[in-house]
mmCIF file of C-alpha atoms in Angstrom:
data_model
loop_
_atom_site.group_PDB
_atom_site.id
_atom_site.type_symbol
_atom_site.label_atom_id
_atom_site.label_comp_id
_atom_site.label_asym_id
_atom_site.label_seq_id
_atom_site.Cartn_x
_atom_site.Cartn_y
_atom_site.Cartn_z
ATOM 1 C CA MET M 1 -26.765 15.137 -13.681
ATOM 2 C CA MET M 2 -23.101 15.029 -12.889
ATOM 3 C CA THR M 3 -22.345 14.982 -9.065
ATOM 4 C CA THR M 4 -19.315 17.087 -7.832
ATOM 5 C CA ILE M 5 -17.611 16.204 -4.543
ATOM 6 C CA SER M 6 -15.043 18.600 -3.250
ATOM 7 C CA THR M 7 -12.496 17.693 -0.654
ATOM 8 C CA ARG M 8 -9.249 19.046 0.712
ATOM 9 C CA LEU M 9 -7.505 15.500 0.354
ATOM 10 C CA ALA M 10 -8.507 12.697 -2.079
ATOM 11 C CA VAL M 11 -6.728 9.283 -1.784
ATOM 12 C CA LEU M 12 -6.695 7.055 -4.836
ATOM 13 C CA GLY M 13 -6.455 3.367 -3.600
ATOM 14 C CA SER M 14 -7.529 1.541 -0.554
ATOM 15 C CA GLY M 15 -4.695 -0.830 0.240
ATOM 16 C CA PRO M 16 -2.441 -0.337 3.201
ATOM 17 C CA ALA M 17 -0.868 2.767 1.772
ATOM 18 C CA GLY M 18 -4.075 4.644 0.945
ATOM 19 C CA LEU M 19 -5.811 3.801 4.175
ATOM 20 C CA THR M 20 -2.837 4.608 6.344
ATOM 21 C CA ALA M 21 -2.816 7.938 4.446
ATOM 22 C CA ALA M 22 -6.560 8.448 5.145
ATOM 23 C CA ILE M 23 -6.102 7.660 8.919
ATOM 24 C CA TYR M 24 -3.433 10.202 9.382
ATOM 25 C CA ALA M 25 -5.194 12.736 7.247
ATOM 26 C CA ALA M 26 -8.467 12.474 9.065
ATOM 27 C CA ARG M 27 -6.702 12.893 12.228
ATOM 28 C CA ALA M 28 -5.177 15.997 10.966
ATOM 29 C CA GLY M 29 -8.700 17.359 10.390
ATOM 30 C CA LEU M 30 -8.527 17.151 6.454
ATOM 31 C CA SER M 31 -11.779 15.097 6.110
ATOM 32 C CA PRO M 32 -10.262 12.838 3.246
ATOM 33 C CA ILE M 33 -12.215 10.816 0.950
ATOM 34 C CA VAL M 34 -10.830 7.393 -0.278
ATOM 35 C CA ILE M 35 -11.867 6.313 -3.785
ATOM 36 C CA GLN M 36 -11.454 2.544 -3.539
ATOM 37 C CA GLY M 37 -10.976 1.596 -7.104
ATOM 38 C CA ILE M 38 -11.660 -1.768 -8.880
ATOM 39 C CA GLN M 39 -9.899 -3.719 -6.107
ATOM 40 C CA PRO M 40 -11.037 -2.383 -2.631
ATOM 41 C CA GLY M 41 -8.376 -3.242 0.083
ATOM 42 C CA GLY M 42 -5.648 -3.794 -2.552
ATOM 43 C CA GLN M 43 -3.509 -6.876 -3.037
ATOM 44 C CA LEU M 44 -3.815 -7.951 0.524
ATOM 45 C CA THR M 45 -7.441 -8.966 -0.146
ATOM 46 C CA THR M 46 -6.149 -11.804 -2.233
ATOM 47 C CA THR M 47 -3.734 -12.899 0.571
ATOM 48 C CA THR M 48 -4.751 -15.491 3.085
ATOM 49 C CA ASP M 49 -2.254 -15.941 5.879
ATOM 50 C CA VAL M 50 -0.283 -12.713 6.910
ATOM 51 C CA GLU M 51 2.439 -13.459 9.469
ATOM 52 C CA ASN M 52 4.753 -10.472 9.188
ATOM 53 C CA TYR M 53 2.726 -7.506 9.845
ATOM 54 C CA PRO M 54 3.661 -5.902 13.249
ATOM 55 C CA GLY M 55 1.412 -6.136 16.223
ATOM 56 C CA PHE M 56 -0.128 -9.519 15.785
ATOM 57 C CA ARG M 57 1.460 -12.616 17.270
ATOM 58 C CA ASP M 58 -0.642 -15.181 15.536
ATOM 59 C CA VAL M 59 -1.325 -15.460 11.724
ATOM 60 C CA ILE M 60 -3.914 -13.049 10.508
ATOM 61 C CA GLN M 61 -5.877 -12.965 7.291
ATOM 62 C CA GLY M 62 -5.332 -10.333 4.709
ATOM 63 C CA PRO M 63 -8.951 -9.469 3.955
ATOM 64 C CA TRP M 64 -9.544 -9.086 7.810
ATOM 65 C CA LEU M 65 -6.566 -6.805 8.137
ATOM 66 C CA MET M 66 -7.829 -4.541 5.326
ATOM 67 C CA GLU M 67 -11.363 -4.509 6.750
ATOM 68 C CA GLU M 68 -9.935 -3.322 10.228
ATOM 69 C CA MET M 69 -7.791 -0.685 8.454
ATOM 70 C CA GLN M 70 -10.825 0.593 6.577
ATOM 71 C CA ALA M 71 -13.064 0.527 9.764
ATOM 72 C CA GLN M 72 -10.429 2.544 11.484
ATOM 73 C CA ALA M 73 -10.082 4.982 8.603
ATOM 74 C CA GLU M 74 -13.912 5.386 8.759
ATOM 75 C CA HIS M 75 -13.975 5.815 12.488
ATOM 76 C CA VAL M 76 -11.680 8.725 12.509
ATOM 77 C CA GLY M 77 -13.547 10.662 9.837
ATOM 78 C CA THR M 78 -12.650 9.131 6.255
ATOM 79 C CA LYS M 79 -15.352 9.116 3.638
ATOM 80 C CA MET M 80 -15.098 5.783 1.607
ATOM 81 C CA VAL M 81 -16.345 6.088 -1.999
ATOM 82 C CA TRP M 82 -17.028 3.155 -4.251
ATOM 83 C CA ASP M 83 -15.915 4.281 -7.684
ATOM 84 C CA HIS M 84 -13.281 3.898 -10.287
ATOM 85 C CA ILE M 85 -11.550 6.948 -11.646
ATOM 86 C CA SER M 86 -11.265 7.026 -15.486
ATOM 87 C CA SER M 87 -9.396 10.304 -15.986
ATOM 88 C CA VAL M 88 -7.529 12.864 -14.053
ATOM 89 C CA ASP M 89 -6.528 16.494 -14.644
ATOM 90 C CA LEU M 90 -3.557 17.451 -12.689
ATOM 91 C CA SER M 91 -2.916 20.621 -14.696
ATOM 92 C CA ARG M 92 -4.692 22.909 -12.235
ATOM 93 C CA ARG M 93 -5.911 22.910 -8.622
ATOM 94 C CA PRO M 94 -8.181 21.767 -7.566
ATOM 95 C CA PHE M 95 -7.272 18.699 -9.242
ATOM 96 C CA VAL M 96 -10.139 17.046 -11.134
ATOM 97 C CA LEU M 97 -10.768 13.443 -11.118
ATOM 98 C CA LYS M 98 -13.683 11.829 -13.078
ATOM 99 C CA GLY M 99 -15.248 8.585 -11.887
ATOM 100 C CA ASP M 100 -17.144 5.813 -13.900
ATOM 101 C CA ASN M 101 -20.230 6.590 -12.162
ATOM 102 C CA GLY M 102 -20.262 10.177 -13.401
ATOM 103 C CA THR M 103 -19.053 11.829 -10.204
ATOM 104 C CA GLU M 104 -16.437 14.534 -10.652
ATOM 105 C CA TYR M 105 -14.090 14.786 -7.657
ATOM 106 C CA HIS M 106 -12.315 18.192 -6.948
ATOM 107 C CA ALA M 107 -9.329 17.774 -4.683
ATOM 108 C CA ASP M 108 -7.032 20.521 -3.330
ATOM 109 C CA THR M 109 -4.388 17.711 -2.861
ATOM 110 C CA LEU M 110 -4.052 14.194 -4.072
ATOM 111 C CA VAL M 111 -2.471 10.952 -2.630
ATOM 112 C CA ILE M 112 -1.980 8.303 -5.404
ATOM 113 C CA ALA M 113 -1.908 4.886 -3.678
ATOM 114 C CA THR M 114 -2.964 2.751 -6.684
ATOM 115 C CA GLY M 115 -0.299 -0.016 -6.295
ATOM 116 C CA ALA M 116 1.229 -2.435 -8.557
ATOM 117 C CA GLN M 117 0.101 -5.690 -9.675
ATOM 118 C CA ALA M 118 2.467 -8.758 -9.775
ATOM 119 C CA LYS M 119 2.708 -10.237 -13.251
ATOM 120 C CA TRP M 120 1.531 -13.914 -13.480
ATOM 121 C CA LEU M 121 2.076 -16.468 -16.178
ATOM 122 C CA GLY M 122 -1.600 -16.310 -16.999
ATOM 123 C CA LEU M 123 -2.059 -20.320 -16.674
ATOM 124 C CA PRO M 124 -5.516 -21.625 -15.338
ATOM 125 C CA SER M 125 -3.764 -24.066 -13.137
ATOM 126 C CA GLU M 126 -1.596 -21.119 -11.683
ATOM 127 C CA GLU M 127 -4.800 -19.297 -10.798
ATOM 128 C CA HIS M 128 -6.217 -22.370 -9.215
ATOM 129 C CA MET M 129 -3.165 -22.827 -7.094
ATOM 130 C CA LYS M 130 -2.891 -19.138 -5.761
ATOM 131 C CA GLY M 131 -2.966 -19.400 -1.990
ATOM 132 C CA ARG M 132 -2.269 -23.172 -2.158
ATOM 133 C CA GLY M 133 1.477 -23.007 -3.195
ATOM 134 C CA ALA M 134 1.442 -20.443 -5.874
ATOM 135 C CA SER M 135 2.847 -17.090 -4.724
ATOM 136 C CA ALA M 136 4.313 -13.825 -6.221
ATOM 137 C CA CYS M 137 6.082 -12.721 -3.041
ATOM 138 C CA ALA M 138 8.712 -14.820 -1.492
ATOM 139 C CA THR M 139 9.332 -12.306 1.297
ATOM 140 C CA CYS M 140 5.651 -12.513 2.125
ATOM 141 C CA ASP M 141 5.173 -16.266 1.993
ATOM 142 C CA GLY M 142 8.565 -17.868 2.108
ATOM 143 C CA PHE M 143 8.318 -18.701 5.761
ATOM 144 C CA PHE M 144 5.663 -21.176 5.256
ATOM 145 C CA TYR M 145 7.746 -23.374 3.214
ATOM 146 C CA ARG M 146 10.429 -23.782 5.782
ATOM 147 C CA GLY M 147 12.431 -27.101 5.202
ATOM 148 C CA LYS M 148 10.319 -27.640 2.039
ATOM 149 C CA LYS M 149 11.215 -27.683 -1.737
ATOM 150 C CA VAL M 150 10.414 -24.458 -3.488
ATOM 151 C CA ALA M 151 10.759 -23.230 -7.106
ATOM 152 C CA VAL M 152 11.167 -19.622 -8.496
ATOM 153 C CA ILE M 153 10.112 -18.647 -12.022
ATOM 154 C CA GLY M 154 12.085 -15.747 -13.703
ATOM 155 C CA GLY M 155 15.406 -14.605 -14.622
ATOM 156 C CA GLY M 156 15.667 -11.021 -13.686
ATOM 157 C CA ASN M 157 16.762 -9.306 -10.509
ATOM 158 C CA THR M 158 13.563 -10.117 -8.628
ATOM 159 C CA ALA M 159 13.788 -13.706 -9.443
ATOM 160 C CA VAL M 160 17.352 -14.097 -8.269
ATOM 161 C CA GLU M 161 16.879 -12.073 -5.193
ATOM 162 C CA GLU M 162 13.694 -14.158 -4.250
ATOM 163 C CA ALA M 163 15.670 -17.495 -4.826
ATOM 164 C CA LEU M 164 18.422 -16.242 -2.582
ATOM 165 C CA TYR M 165 16.116 -15.122 -0.062
ATOM 166 C CA LEU M 166 14.362 -18.629 0.055
ATOM 167 C CA THR M 167 17.483 -20.393 0.980
ATOM 168 C CA ASN M 168 16.862 -18.698 4.533
ATOM 169 C CA HIS M 169 14.022 -21.115 4.722
ATOM 170 C CA SER M 170 14.590 -23.937 2.188
ATOM 171 C CA HIS M 171 17.536 -26.296 1.353
ATOM 172 C CA ASP M 172 16.181 -27.101 -2.040
ATOM 173 C CA VAL M 173 15.399 -23.981 -4.206
ATOM 174 C CA THR M 174 14.919 -24.451 -7.980
ATOM 175 C CA LEU M 175 15.214 -21.552 -10.286
ATOM 176 C CA ILE M 176 13.315 -21.991 -13.583
ATOM 177 C CA HIS M 177 14.175 -19.656 -16.597
ATOM 178 C CA ARG M 178 12.913 -19.623 -20.161
ATOM 179 C CA ARG M 179 16.267 -18.406 -21.585
ATOM 180 C CA ASP M 180 19.990 -19.523 -21.289
ATOM 181 C CA SER M 181 21.194 -16.723 -19.313
ATOM 182 C CA PHE M 182 20.022 -14.113 -16.676
ATOM 183 C CA ARG M 183 18.980 -10.796 -16.928
ATOM 184 C CA ALA M 184 19.837 -10.119 -13.454
ATOM 185 C CA GLU M 185 22.890 -7.964 -12.153
ATOM 186 C CA LYS M 186 26.112 -9.860 -12.326
ATOM 187 C CA ILE M 187 26.793 -9.423 -8.473
ATOM 188 C CA LEU M 188 23.399 -11.118 -7.832
ATOM 189 C CA GLN M 189 24.226 -13.888 -10.290
ATOM 190 C CA ASP M 190 27.508 -14.524 -8.663
ATOM 191 C CA ARG M 191 25.708 -15.004 -5.293
ATOM 192 C CA LEU M 192 23.245 -17.445 -6.914
ATOM 193 C CA PHE M 193 25.788 -19.434 -8.506
ATOM 194 C CA ALA M 194 27.995 -19.699 -5.399
ATOM 195 C CA ASN M 195 25.040 -21.018 -3.251
ATOM 196 C CA ASP M 196 24.647 -24.689 -3.332
ATOM 197 C CA LYS M 197 21.096 -24.797 -2.139
ATOM 198 C CA ILE M 198 19.818 -23.399 -5.506
ATOM 199 C CA LYS M 199 19.780 -25.146 -8.821
ATOM 200 C CA VAL M 200 18.952 -23.596 -12.157
ATOM 201 C CA ILE M 201 16.873 -25.097 -14.846
ATOM 202 C CA TRP M 202 17.671 -23.321 -18.163
ATOM 203 C CA ASP M 203 15.459 -22.851 -21.374
ATOM 204 C CA SER M 204 12.416 -24.047 -19.757
ATOM 205 C CA GLU M 205 8.822 -22.707 -19.178
ATOM 206 C CA VAL M 206 6.160 -23.857 -16.719
ATOM 207 C CA VAL M 207 3.076 -25.354 -18.480
ATOM 208 C CA GLU M 208 1.244 -26.626 -15.452
ATOM 209 C CA PHE M 209 0.895 -26.008 -11.851
ATOM 210 C CA VAL M 210 0.172 -29.621 -10.337
ATOM 211 C CA GLY M 211 -1.924 -30.012 -7.195
ATOM 212 C CA GLY M 212 -2.505 -33.081 -5.075
ATOM 213 C CA GLY M 213 -3.598 -34.135 -1.540
ATOM 214 C CA ASP M 214 -6.718 -33.320 0.513
ATOM 215 C CA PRO M 215 -6.755 -30.458 1.111
ATOM 216 C CA GLU M 216 -5.192 -29.886 -2.383
ATOM 217 C CA ALA M 217 -1.944 -28.133 -2.389
ATOM 218 C CA LEU M 218 0.875 -27.675 -4.812
ATOM 219 C CA VAL M 219 3.062 -30.747 -5.284
ATOM 220 C CA GLY M 220 5.067 -29.693 -8.415
ATOM 221 C CA LEU M 221 5.369 -27.931 -11.729
ATOM 222 C CA ASP M 222 5.287 -29.351 -15.253
ATOM 223 C CA ILE M 223 7.800 -27.715 -17.368
ATOM 224 C CA ARG M 224 8.507 -27.747 -21.217
ATOM 225 C CA ASN M 225 12.126 -27.610 -22.364
ATOM 226 C CA ARG M 226 12.007 -24.659 -25.155
ATOM 227 C CA ARG M 227 14.818 -26.338 -27.153
ATOM 228 C CA THR M 228 13.563 -29.953 -27.223
ATOM 229 C CA GLY M 229 9.818 -29.695 -26.362
ATOM 230 C CA GLY M 230 10.156 -32.255 -23.847
ATOM 231 C CA ILE M 231 8.100 -32.216 -20.688
ATOM 232 C CA SER M 232 9.297 -32.948 -17.207
ATOM 233 C CA ARG M 233 8.242 -32.201 -13.542
ATOM 234 C CA VAL M 234 9.795 -30.338 -10.777
ATOM 235 C CA ASP M 235 8.562 -31.479 -7.446
ATOM 236 C CA CYS M 236 8.007 -28.572 -5.033
ATOM 237 C CA ASP M 237 5.643 -27.443 -2.254
ATOM 238 C CA GLY M 238 5.926 -23.782 -3.328
ATOM 239 C CA ALA M 239 6.242 -21.834 -6.516
ATOM 240 C CA PHE M 240 7.155 -18.389 -6.596
ATOM 241 C CA VAL M 241 6.300 -16.355 -9.813
ATOM 242 C CA ALA M 242 9.082 -13.574 -10.091
ATOM 243 C CA ILE M 243 8.586 -12.017 -13.576
ATOM 244 C CA GLY M 244 8.047 -8.503 -12.458
ATOM 245 C CA HIS M 245 5.231 -5.928 -11.464
ATOM 246 C CA ALA M 246 3.197 -3.495 -13.365
ATOM 247 C CA PRO M 247 2.468 -0.280 -11.373
ATOM 248 C CA SER M 248 -0.946 1.041 -11.842
ATOM 249 C CA THR M 249 0.210 4.536 -13.376
ATOM 250 C CA GLU M 250 -1.865 4.595 -16.722
ATOM 251 C CA LEU M 251 -3.854 7.494 -15.444
ATOM 252 C CA PHE M 252 -0.729 9.584 -14.803
ATOM 253 C CA ALA M 253 1.599 8.668 -17.810
ATOM 254 C CA ASP M 254 1.389 12.140 -19.430
ATOM 255 C CA GLN M 255 1.066 14.158 -16.360
ATOM 256 C CA LEU M 256 3.485 12.825 -13.725
ATOM 257 C CA GLU M 257 7.212 12.032 -13.982
ATOM 258 C CA LEU M 258 7.499 8.136 -14.201
ATOM 259 C CA ASP M 259 10.659 6.122 -14.121
ATOM 260 C CA GLU M 260 11.831 3.665 -16.780
ATOM 261 C CA ASP M 261 9.551 0.861 -15.365
ATOM 262 C CA GLY M 262 6.421 3.036 -14.917
ATOM 263 C CA TYR M 263 6.747 3.832 -11.349
ATOM 264 C CA ILE M 264 5.896 7.264 -10.007
ATOM 265 C CA LYS M 265 9.084 9.333 -9.268
ATOM 266 C CA VAL M 266 9.092 11.028 -5.910
ATOM 267 C CA GLU M 267 11.527 13.413 -4.175
ATOM 268 C CA VAL M 268 14.023 11.513 -2.244
ATOM 269 C CA GLY M 269 12.988 10.982 1.368
ATOM 270 C CA THR M 270 9.402 12.374 0.928
ATOM 271 C CA THR M 271 6.391 11.225 -1.159
ATOM 272 C CA LYS M 272 6.251 14.511 -3.209
ATOM 273 C CA THR M 273 5.813 14.071 -7.077
ATOM 274 C CA ASN M 274 6.811 16.727 -9.604
ATOM 275 C CA ILE M 275 3.415 18.430 -9.318
ATOM 276 C CA PRO M 276 2.781 20.336 -6.073
ATOM 277 C CA GLY M 277 0.013 18.947 -4.010
ATOM 278 C CA VAL M 278 0.194 15.472 -5.627
ATOM 279 C CA PHE M 279 1.837 12.864 -3.477
ATOM 280 C CA ALA M 280 2.470 9.129 -4.126
ATOM 281 C CA CYS M 281 2.882 6.102 -1.668
ATOM 282 C CA GLY M 282 3.015 2.477 -1.564
ATOM 283 C CA ASP M 283 3.938 0.172 -4.375
ATOM 284 C CA VAL M 284 3.115 2.617 -7.109
ATOM 285 C CA MET M 285 6.370 4.486 -6.076
ATOM 286 C CA ASP M 286 8.151 1.536 -4.408
ATOM 287 C CA LYS M 287 9.574 -1.252 -6.732
ATOM 288 C CA ILE M 288 12.055 -2.499 -4.069
ATOM 289 C CA TYR M 289 10.391 -3.400 -0.932
ATOM 290 C CA ARG M 290 6.667 -3.823 -1.823
ATOM 291 C CA GLN M 291 5.545 -4.866 1.704
ATOM 292 C CA ALA M 292 2.325 -4.020 3.480
ATOM 293 C CA VAL M 293 4.262 -2.410 6.257
ATOM 294 C CA THR M 294 6.407 -0.165 3.954
ATOM 295 C CA ALA M 295 3.354 0.779 2.014
ATOM 296 C CA ALA M 296 1.699 1.819 5.322
ATOM 297 C CA GLY M 297 4.722 3.706 6.246
ATOM 298 C CA THR M 298 4.735 5.717 3.048
ATOM 299 C CA GLY M 299 1.000 6.172 3.321
ATOM 300 C CA CYS M 300 1.629 7.925 6.686
ATOM 301 C CA MET M 301 4.397 10.019 4.983
ATOM 302 C CA ALA M 302 2.073 11.155 2.326
ATOM 303 C CA ALA M 303 -0.434 12.418 4.729
ATOM 304 C CA LEU M 304 2.023 14.384 6.559
ATOM 305 C CA ASP M 305 3.395 15.773 3.384
ATOM 306 C CA ALA M 306 -0.050 16.796 2.147
ATOM 307 C CA GLU M 307 -0.935 18.322 5.648
ATOM 308 C CA LYS M 308 2.354 20.385 5.595
ATOM 309 C CA PHE M 309 1.631 21.496 2.106
ATOM 310 C CA LEU M 310 -2.023 22.728 2.933
ATOM 311 C CA ALA M 311 -0.728 24.391 6.148
ATOM 312 C CA ALA M 312 2.116 26.377 4.288
ATOM 313 C CA GLU M 313 -0.286 27.352 1.568
ATOM 314 C CA GLU M 314 -2.925 28.677 4.344
ATOM 315 C CA TYR M 315 -0.114 30.481 6.119
ATOM 316 C CA GLN M 316 0.981 32.240 2.851
ATOM 317 C CA ALA M 317 -2.572 33.220 1.948
ATOM 318 C CA LEU M 318 -2.983 34.806 5.465
ATOM 319 C CA ALA M 319 0.285 36.733 5.297
ATOM 320 C CA ALA M 320 -0.671 38.080 2.028
ATOM 321 C CA GLU M 321 -3.870 39.704 3.317
#
């Protein structure tokens, strides 16, 4: 038999945004449920060293941080649910969410914190070197390569911005692009070409992430020139794949307003979507910052927005009696 769970607030996603929303919602007495999805804890569970989350003087581990956030959310009254949502109906309230395990969730308000996934090249060697020199976030991991050689892969705004950022830590930044021109904005290109710490390798694609040493770590990239077919090696200690992100918004494509890149649109300065009672936070609506701390901040905003929405609705209902 199908099980139905009703709640005043459902949170989709269990990364920093979703768990922070749950913490604030639980403290407001909303008894939220968090539907964890296929990657409980979000992207931080695949990150080892975290050195830029406020409140910790020493390096902490991403999985540990998410365990602590979940424990805090549960401690203040959040119910964690192990399920993956396969369909949603936002055309009426309560909103209806159907899980893979056959459970149907009815929610008076909904916080979407499904995040975004970094796009990778898809090489087996890349997967092997994740956490050992291969990264998709220069802002997160660039500090660990202070004074070392690094490479950035890509040609859009993100790649150019990450190359420029890495010059704060490295004197030797190589930007590898598969075409003969950038897609990045001209002002970013001008800044890059004016920076003598950055060199560009055109018309080339990475074919291998090369490891070495004990313990094993990245020592270089093998690249293929797309014009000549020749293979060469770029020596580097860190390689940052910057070919974009894919927001997890497939469930909402026909119901919520999305921007041209698939991110959920929200009212400026809030987490409100185009559907009253539905709020979005974290990387699913933020394609600029994409940090754990900014995700947590918007999670707080989403919970406060939801609480105000429900309070206003209750006041109107009382006033109408």
